[in-house]
Short mmCIF file of C-alpha atoms in Angstrom, two decimals:
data_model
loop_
_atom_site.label_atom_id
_atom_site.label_comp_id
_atom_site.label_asym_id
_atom_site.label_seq_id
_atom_site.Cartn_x
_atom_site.Cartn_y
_atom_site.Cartn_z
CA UNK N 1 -0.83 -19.62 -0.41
CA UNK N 2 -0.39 -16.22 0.98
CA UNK N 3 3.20 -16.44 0.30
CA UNK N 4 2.93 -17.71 -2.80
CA UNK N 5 0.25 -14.95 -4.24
CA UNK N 6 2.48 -12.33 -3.02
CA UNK N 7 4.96 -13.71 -4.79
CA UNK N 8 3.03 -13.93 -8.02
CA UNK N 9 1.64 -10.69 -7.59
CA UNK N 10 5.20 -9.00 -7.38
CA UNK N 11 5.80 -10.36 -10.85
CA UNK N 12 2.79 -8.92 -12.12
CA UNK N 13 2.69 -5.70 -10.33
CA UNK N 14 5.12 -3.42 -12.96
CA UNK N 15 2.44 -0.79 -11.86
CA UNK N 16 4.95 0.05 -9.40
CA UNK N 17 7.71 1.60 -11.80
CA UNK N 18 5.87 2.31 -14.93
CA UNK N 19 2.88 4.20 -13.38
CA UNK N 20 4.76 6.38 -10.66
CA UNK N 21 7.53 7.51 -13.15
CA UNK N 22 5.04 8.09 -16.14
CA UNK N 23 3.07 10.54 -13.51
CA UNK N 24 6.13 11.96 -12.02
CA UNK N 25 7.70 12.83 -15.96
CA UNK N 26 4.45 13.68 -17.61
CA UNK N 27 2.50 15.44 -14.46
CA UNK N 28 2.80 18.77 -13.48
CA UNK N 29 4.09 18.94 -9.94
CA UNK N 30 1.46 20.93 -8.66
CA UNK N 31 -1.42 17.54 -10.07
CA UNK N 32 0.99 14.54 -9.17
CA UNK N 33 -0.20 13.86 -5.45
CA UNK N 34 -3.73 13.96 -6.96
CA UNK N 35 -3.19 11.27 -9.60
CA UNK N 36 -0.83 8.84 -7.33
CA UNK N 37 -3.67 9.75 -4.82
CA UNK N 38 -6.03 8.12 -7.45
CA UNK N 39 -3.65 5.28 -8.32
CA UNK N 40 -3.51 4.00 -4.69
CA UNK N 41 -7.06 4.42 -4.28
CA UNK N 42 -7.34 2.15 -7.36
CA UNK N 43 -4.57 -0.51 -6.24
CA UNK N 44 -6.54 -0.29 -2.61
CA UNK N 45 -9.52 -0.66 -4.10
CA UNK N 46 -8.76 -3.71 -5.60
CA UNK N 47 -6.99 -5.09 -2.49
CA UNK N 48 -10.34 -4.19 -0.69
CA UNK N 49 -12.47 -5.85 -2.73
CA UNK N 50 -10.30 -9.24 -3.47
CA UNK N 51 -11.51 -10.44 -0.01
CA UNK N 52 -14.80 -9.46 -0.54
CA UNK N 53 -15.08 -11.13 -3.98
CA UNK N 54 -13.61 -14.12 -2.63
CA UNK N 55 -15.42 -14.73 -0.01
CA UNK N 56 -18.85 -14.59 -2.50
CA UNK N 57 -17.05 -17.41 -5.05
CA UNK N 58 -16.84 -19.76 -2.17
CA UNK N 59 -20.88 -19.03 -1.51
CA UNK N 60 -21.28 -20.88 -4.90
CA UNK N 61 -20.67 -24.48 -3.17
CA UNK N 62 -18.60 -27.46 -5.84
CA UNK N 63 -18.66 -28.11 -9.19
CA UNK N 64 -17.26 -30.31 -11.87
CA UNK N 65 -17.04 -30.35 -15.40
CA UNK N 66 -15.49 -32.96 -17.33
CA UNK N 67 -13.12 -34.22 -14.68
CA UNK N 68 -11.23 -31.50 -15.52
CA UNK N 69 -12.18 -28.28 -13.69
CA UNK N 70 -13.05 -28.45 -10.48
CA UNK N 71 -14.48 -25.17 -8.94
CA UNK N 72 -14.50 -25.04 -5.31
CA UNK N 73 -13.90 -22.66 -2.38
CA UNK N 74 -10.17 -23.45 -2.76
CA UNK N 75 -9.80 -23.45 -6.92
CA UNK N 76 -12.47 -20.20 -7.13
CA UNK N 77 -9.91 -17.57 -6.82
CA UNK N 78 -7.33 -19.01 -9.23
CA UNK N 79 -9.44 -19.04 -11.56
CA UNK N 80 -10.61 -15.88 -10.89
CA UNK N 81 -7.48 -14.25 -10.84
CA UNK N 82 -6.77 -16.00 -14.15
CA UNK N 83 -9.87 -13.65 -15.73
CA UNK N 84 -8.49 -10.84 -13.79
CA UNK N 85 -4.86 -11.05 -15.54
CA UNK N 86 -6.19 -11.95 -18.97
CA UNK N 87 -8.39 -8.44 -18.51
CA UNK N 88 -5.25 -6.77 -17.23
CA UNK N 89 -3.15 -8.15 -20.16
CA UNK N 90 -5.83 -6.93 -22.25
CA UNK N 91 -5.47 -3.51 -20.93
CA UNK N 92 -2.20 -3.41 -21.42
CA UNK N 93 -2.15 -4.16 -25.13
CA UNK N 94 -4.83 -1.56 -26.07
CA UNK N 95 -3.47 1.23 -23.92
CA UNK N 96 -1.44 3.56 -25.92
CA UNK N 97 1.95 4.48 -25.88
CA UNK N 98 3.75 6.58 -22.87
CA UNK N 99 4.54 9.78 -24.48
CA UNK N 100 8.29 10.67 -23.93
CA UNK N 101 9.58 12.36 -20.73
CA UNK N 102 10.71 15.72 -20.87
CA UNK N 103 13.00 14.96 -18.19
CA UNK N 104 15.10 12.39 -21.17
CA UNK N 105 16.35 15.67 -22.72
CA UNK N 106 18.32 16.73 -19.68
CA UNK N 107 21.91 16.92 -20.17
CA UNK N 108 24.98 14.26 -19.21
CA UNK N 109 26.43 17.08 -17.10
CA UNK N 110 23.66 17.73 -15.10
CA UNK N 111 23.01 13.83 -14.33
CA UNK N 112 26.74 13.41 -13.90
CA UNK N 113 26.66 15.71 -11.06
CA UNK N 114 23.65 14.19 -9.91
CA UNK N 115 25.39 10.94 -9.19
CA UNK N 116 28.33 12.72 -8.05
CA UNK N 117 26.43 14.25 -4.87
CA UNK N 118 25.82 11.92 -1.91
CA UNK N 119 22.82 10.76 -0.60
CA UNK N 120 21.11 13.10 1.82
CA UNK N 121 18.36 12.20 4.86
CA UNK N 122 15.54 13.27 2.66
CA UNK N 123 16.41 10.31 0.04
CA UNK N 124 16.00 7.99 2.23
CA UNK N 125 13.02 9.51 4.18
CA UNK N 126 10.86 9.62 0.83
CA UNK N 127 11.51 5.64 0.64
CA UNK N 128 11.33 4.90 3.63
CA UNK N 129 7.74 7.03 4.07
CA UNK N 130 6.60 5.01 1.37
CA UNK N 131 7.71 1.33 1.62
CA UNK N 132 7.23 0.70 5.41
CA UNK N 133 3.36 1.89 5.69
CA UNK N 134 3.04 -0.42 2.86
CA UNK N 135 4.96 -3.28 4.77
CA UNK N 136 2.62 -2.23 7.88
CA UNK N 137 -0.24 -2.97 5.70
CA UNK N 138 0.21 -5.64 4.47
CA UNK N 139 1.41 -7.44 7.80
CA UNK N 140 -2.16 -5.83 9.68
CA UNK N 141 -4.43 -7.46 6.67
CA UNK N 142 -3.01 -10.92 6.72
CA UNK N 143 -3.27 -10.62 10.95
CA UNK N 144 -6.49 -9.60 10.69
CA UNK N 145 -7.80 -12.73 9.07
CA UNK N 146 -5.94 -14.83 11.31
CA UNK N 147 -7.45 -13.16 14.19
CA UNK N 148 -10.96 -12.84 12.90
CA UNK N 149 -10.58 -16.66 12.31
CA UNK N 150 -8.76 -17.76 15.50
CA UNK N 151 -10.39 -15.77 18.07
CA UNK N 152 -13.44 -14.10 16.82
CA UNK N 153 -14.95 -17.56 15.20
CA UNK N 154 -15.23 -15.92 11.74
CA UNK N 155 -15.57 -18.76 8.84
CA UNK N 156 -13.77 -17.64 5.68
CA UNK N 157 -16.97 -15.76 3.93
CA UNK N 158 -17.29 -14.05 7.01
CA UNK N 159 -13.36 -12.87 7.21
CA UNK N 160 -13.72 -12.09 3.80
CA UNK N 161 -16.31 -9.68 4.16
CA UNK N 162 -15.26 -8.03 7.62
CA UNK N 163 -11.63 -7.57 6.11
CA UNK N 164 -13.15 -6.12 2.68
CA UNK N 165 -15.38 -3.89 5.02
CA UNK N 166 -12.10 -2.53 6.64
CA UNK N 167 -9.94 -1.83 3.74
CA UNK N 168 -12.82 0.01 1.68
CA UNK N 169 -11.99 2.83 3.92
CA UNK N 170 -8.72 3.23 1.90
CA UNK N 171 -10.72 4.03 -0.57
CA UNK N 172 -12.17 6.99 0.91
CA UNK N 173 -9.16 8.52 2.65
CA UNK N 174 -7.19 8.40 -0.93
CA UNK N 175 -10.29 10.64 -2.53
CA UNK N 176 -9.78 12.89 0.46
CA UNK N 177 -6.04 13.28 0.09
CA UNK N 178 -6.68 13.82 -3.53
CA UNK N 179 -9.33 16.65 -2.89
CA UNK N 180 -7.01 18.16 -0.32
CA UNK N 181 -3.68 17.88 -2.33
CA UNK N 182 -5.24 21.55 -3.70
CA UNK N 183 -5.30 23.05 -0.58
CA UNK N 184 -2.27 21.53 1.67
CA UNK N 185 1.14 20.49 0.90
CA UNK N 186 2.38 17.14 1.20
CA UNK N 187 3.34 17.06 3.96
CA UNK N 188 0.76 18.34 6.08
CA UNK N 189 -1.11 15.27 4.65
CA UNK N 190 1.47 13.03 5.98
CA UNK N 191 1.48 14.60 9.41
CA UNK N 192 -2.63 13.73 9.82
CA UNK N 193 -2.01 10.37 8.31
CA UNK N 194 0.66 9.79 10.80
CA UNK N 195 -1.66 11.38 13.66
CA UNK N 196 -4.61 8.75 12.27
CA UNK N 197 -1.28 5.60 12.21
CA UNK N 198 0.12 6.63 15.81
CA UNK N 199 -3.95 6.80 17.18
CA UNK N 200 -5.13 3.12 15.71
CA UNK N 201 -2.60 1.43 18.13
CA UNK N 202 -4.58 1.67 21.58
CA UNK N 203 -7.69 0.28 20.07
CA UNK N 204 -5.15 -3.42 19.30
CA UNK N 205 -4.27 -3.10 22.83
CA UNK N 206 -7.64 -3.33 24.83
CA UNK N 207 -9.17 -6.83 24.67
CA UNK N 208 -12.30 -6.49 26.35
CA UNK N 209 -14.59 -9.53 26.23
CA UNK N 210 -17.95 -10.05 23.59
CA UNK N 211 -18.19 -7.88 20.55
CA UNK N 212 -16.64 -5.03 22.19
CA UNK N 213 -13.05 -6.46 21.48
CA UNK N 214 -14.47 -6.30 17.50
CA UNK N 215 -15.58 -3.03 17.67
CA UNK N 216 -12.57 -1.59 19.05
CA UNK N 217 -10.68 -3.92 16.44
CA UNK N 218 -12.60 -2.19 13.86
CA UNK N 219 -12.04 1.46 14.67
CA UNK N 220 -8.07 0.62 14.95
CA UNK N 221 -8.76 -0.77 11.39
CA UNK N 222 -10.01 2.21 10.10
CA UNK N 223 -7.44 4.52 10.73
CA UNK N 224 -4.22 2.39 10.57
CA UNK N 225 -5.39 1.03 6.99
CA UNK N 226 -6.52 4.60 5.17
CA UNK N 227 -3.33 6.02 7.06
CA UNK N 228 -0.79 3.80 5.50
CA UNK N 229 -2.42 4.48 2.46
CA UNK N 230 -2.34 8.31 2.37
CA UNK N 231 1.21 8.47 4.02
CA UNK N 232 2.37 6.14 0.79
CA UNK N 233 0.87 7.92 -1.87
CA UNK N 234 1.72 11.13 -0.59
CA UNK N 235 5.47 10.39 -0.19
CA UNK N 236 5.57 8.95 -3.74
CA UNK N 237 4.13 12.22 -4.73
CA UNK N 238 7.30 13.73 -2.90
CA UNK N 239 9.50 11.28 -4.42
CA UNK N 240 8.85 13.20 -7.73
CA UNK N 241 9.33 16.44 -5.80
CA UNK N 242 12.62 16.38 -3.93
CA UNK N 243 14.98 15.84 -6.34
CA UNK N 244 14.66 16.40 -9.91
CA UNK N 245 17.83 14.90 -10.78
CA UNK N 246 17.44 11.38 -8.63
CA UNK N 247 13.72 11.25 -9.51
CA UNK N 248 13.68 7.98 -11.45
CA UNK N 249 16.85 6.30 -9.26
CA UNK N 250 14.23 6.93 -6.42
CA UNK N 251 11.29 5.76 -7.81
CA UNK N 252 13.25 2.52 -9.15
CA UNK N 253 13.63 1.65 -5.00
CA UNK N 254 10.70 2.72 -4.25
CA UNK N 255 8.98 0.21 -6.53
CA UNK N 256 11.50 -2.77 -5.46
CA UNK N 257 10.97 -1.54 -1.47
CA UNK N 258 7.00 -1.95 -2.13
CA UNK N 259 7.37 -5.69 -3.59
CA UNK N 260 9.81 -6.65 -0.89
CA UNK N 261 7.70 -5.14 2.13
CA UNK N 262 5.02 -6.58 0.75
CA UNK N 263 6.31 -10.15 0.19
CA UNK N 264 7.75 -9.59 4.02
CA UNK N 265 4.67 -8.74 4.98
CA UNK N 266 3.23 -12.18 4.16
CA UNK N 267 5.65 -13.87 6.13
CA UNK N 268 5.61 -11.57 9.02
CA UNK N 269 1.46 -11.41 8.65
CA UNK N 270 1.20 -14.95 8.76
CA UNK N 271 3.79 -16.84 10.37
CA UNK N 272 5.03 -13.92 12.17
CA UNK N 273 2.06 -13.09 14.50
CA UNK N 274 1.50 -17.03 15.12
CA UNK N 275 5.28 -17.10 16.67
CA UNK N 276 5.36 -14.00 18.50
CA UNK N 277 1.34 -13.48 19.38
CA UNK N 278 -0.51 -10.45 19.30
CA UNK N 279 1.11 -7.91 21.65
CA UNK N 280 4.58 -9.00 20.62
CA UNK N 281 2.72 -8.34 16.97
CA UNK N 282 1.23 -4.97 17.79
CA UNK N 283 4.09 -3.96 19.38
CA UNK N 284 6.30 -4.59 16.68
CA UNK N 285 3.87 -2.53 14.13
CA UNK N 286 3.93 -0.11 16.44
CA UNK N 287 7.46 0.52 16.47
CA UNK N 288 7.97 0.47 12.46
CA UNK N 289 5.08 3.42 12.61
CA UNK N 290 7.16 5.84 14.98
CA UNK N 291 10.39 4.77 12.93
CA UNK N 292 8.33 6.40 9.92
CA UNK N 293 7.58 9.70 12.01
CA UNK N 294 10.93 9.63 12.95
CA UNK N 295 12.04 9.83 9.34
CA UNK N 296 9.19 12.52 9.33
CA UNK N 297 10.20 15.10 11.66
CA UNK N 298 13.83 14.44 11.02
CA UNK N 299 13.85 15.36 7.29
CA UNK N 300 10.38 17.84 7.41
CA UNK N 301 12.16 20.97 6.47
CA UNK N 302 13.72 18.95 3.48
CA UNK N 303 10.37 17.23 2.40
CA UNK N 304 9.44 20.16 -0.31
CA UNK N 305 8.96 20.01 -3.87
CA UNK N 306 12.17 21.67 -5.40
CA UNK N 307 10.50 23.76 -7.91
#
């Protein structure tokens, strides 16, 4: 089911090409990090409170009607993600119209050269900065049930709520970012969320016995979750920053890199940490984040806005 939503959600989720590139052509550079600060807050937000709602549907027991619906703990989300899309859809229609992108008027020469130039380090940094905290995400929340589940006893509700709990923090963290976006560059923001990402791994390490091994659980949660977060919206902020000329090509695999790390991230989440177990997991996660500083300090003196 995990699998499949992710799936179904990637089909859905146009949110990430049409909203980045609308902020990126109709944003001034020096608001952008701000308002993708306040889309991922909103796209977090939701993600936080899915697990939250869902545990509180399967609170309200069976039902039947007609032979026809049948609500339980297992039909309850469907059908509440069926509301949620018809609202969405709703949305959609009654927004108005983009207005048109300054950037269209540019010239054939200047995008001819654009494609003419090769690829540099800071291309692929941008991407990579914001596709794989995503993918890290992803994989930690799916783990996270499973371990709640497995080895802490959790029911479902009780997941649901402890996971919700966790990923509300995002929340926070992106209306920080946004409030600071005024005051520090990009990439300074990047640098603490990396700090927060590199700190969370010690605390998935150290299995003490009793409630201790949740608390220190929790604490990892709180930084690696907000961190992944911030370091993603702030590197789509950059993505509109870099390069002018290759904004949209980069925003284009950005959005594609955040379905597919996503959609791996189910796999990996799920069936991933059952085959290779928790340290092998950890380890793994941990590996991906110092790949992303990597990227980091490799292409930091590139990582400014052009104008």
């Amino acid at each position: 089911m995990a699998i499949g939503g992710r799936i179904v959600a990637a089909c859905v989720c146009s949110y990430s090409f049409t909203c980045p590139s609308f902020i990126g052509s109709c944003v001034g550079a020096r608001h952008r990090t701000m308002y993708l600060s306040i889309l991922y807050s909103s796209v977090y937000t939701g993600v936080a409170l899915g697990p939250m709602v869902g545990a509180m549907l399967a609170l309200f027991g069976e039902a039947e009607v007609r032979g026809l619906l049948r609500w339980n703990e297992k039909t309850a989300p469907g059908y509440a993600m069926g509301v949620v899309f018809f609202l969405f859809l709703c949305m959609v229609l009654a927004a108005p119209a983009f207005p048109k992108s300054a950037s269209g008027t540019e010239g054939g020469a200047s995008k001819a050269k654009a494609r003419r130039e090769r690829l540099k380090l800071v291309h692929i940094a941008v991407v990579v900065l914001t596709t794989l905290p995503a993918f890290l995400d992803g994989s930690f929340e799916l783990a996270t049930t499973t371990i709640a589940e497995e080895e802490w006893g959790f029911s479902a509700t009780e997941s649901g709520f402890y996971l919700g709990s966790i990923l509300s923090s995002i929340l926070m963290a992106n209306g920080a970012a946004a409030y600071l976006s005024y005051r520090c560059g990009d990439r300074i923001l990047i640098l603490w969320g990396l700090c927060a990402l590199v700190a969370s791994f010690p605390f998935f390490f150290v299995r003490p016995a009793g409630k201790a091994a949740i608390v220190l659980f929790t604490i990892g949660g709180v930084l690696i979750m907000p961190a992944g977060s911030v370091i993603s919206s702030c590197a789509a902020s950059l993505t509109t920053k870099v390069d002018e000329q290759r904004r949209i090509l980069l925003q284009t695999v950005n959005g594609i890199g955040l379905q597919i790390g996503l959609f791996l991230a189910a796999l990996f989440g799920t069936q991933g940490y059952s085959m290779i177990g928790r340290s092998a997991f950890f380890s793994t996660l941990l590996c991906l984040a110092l790949t992303i500083a990597g990227f980091f300090a490799s292409a930091y003196r590139e990582l400014r806005p052009e104008t």
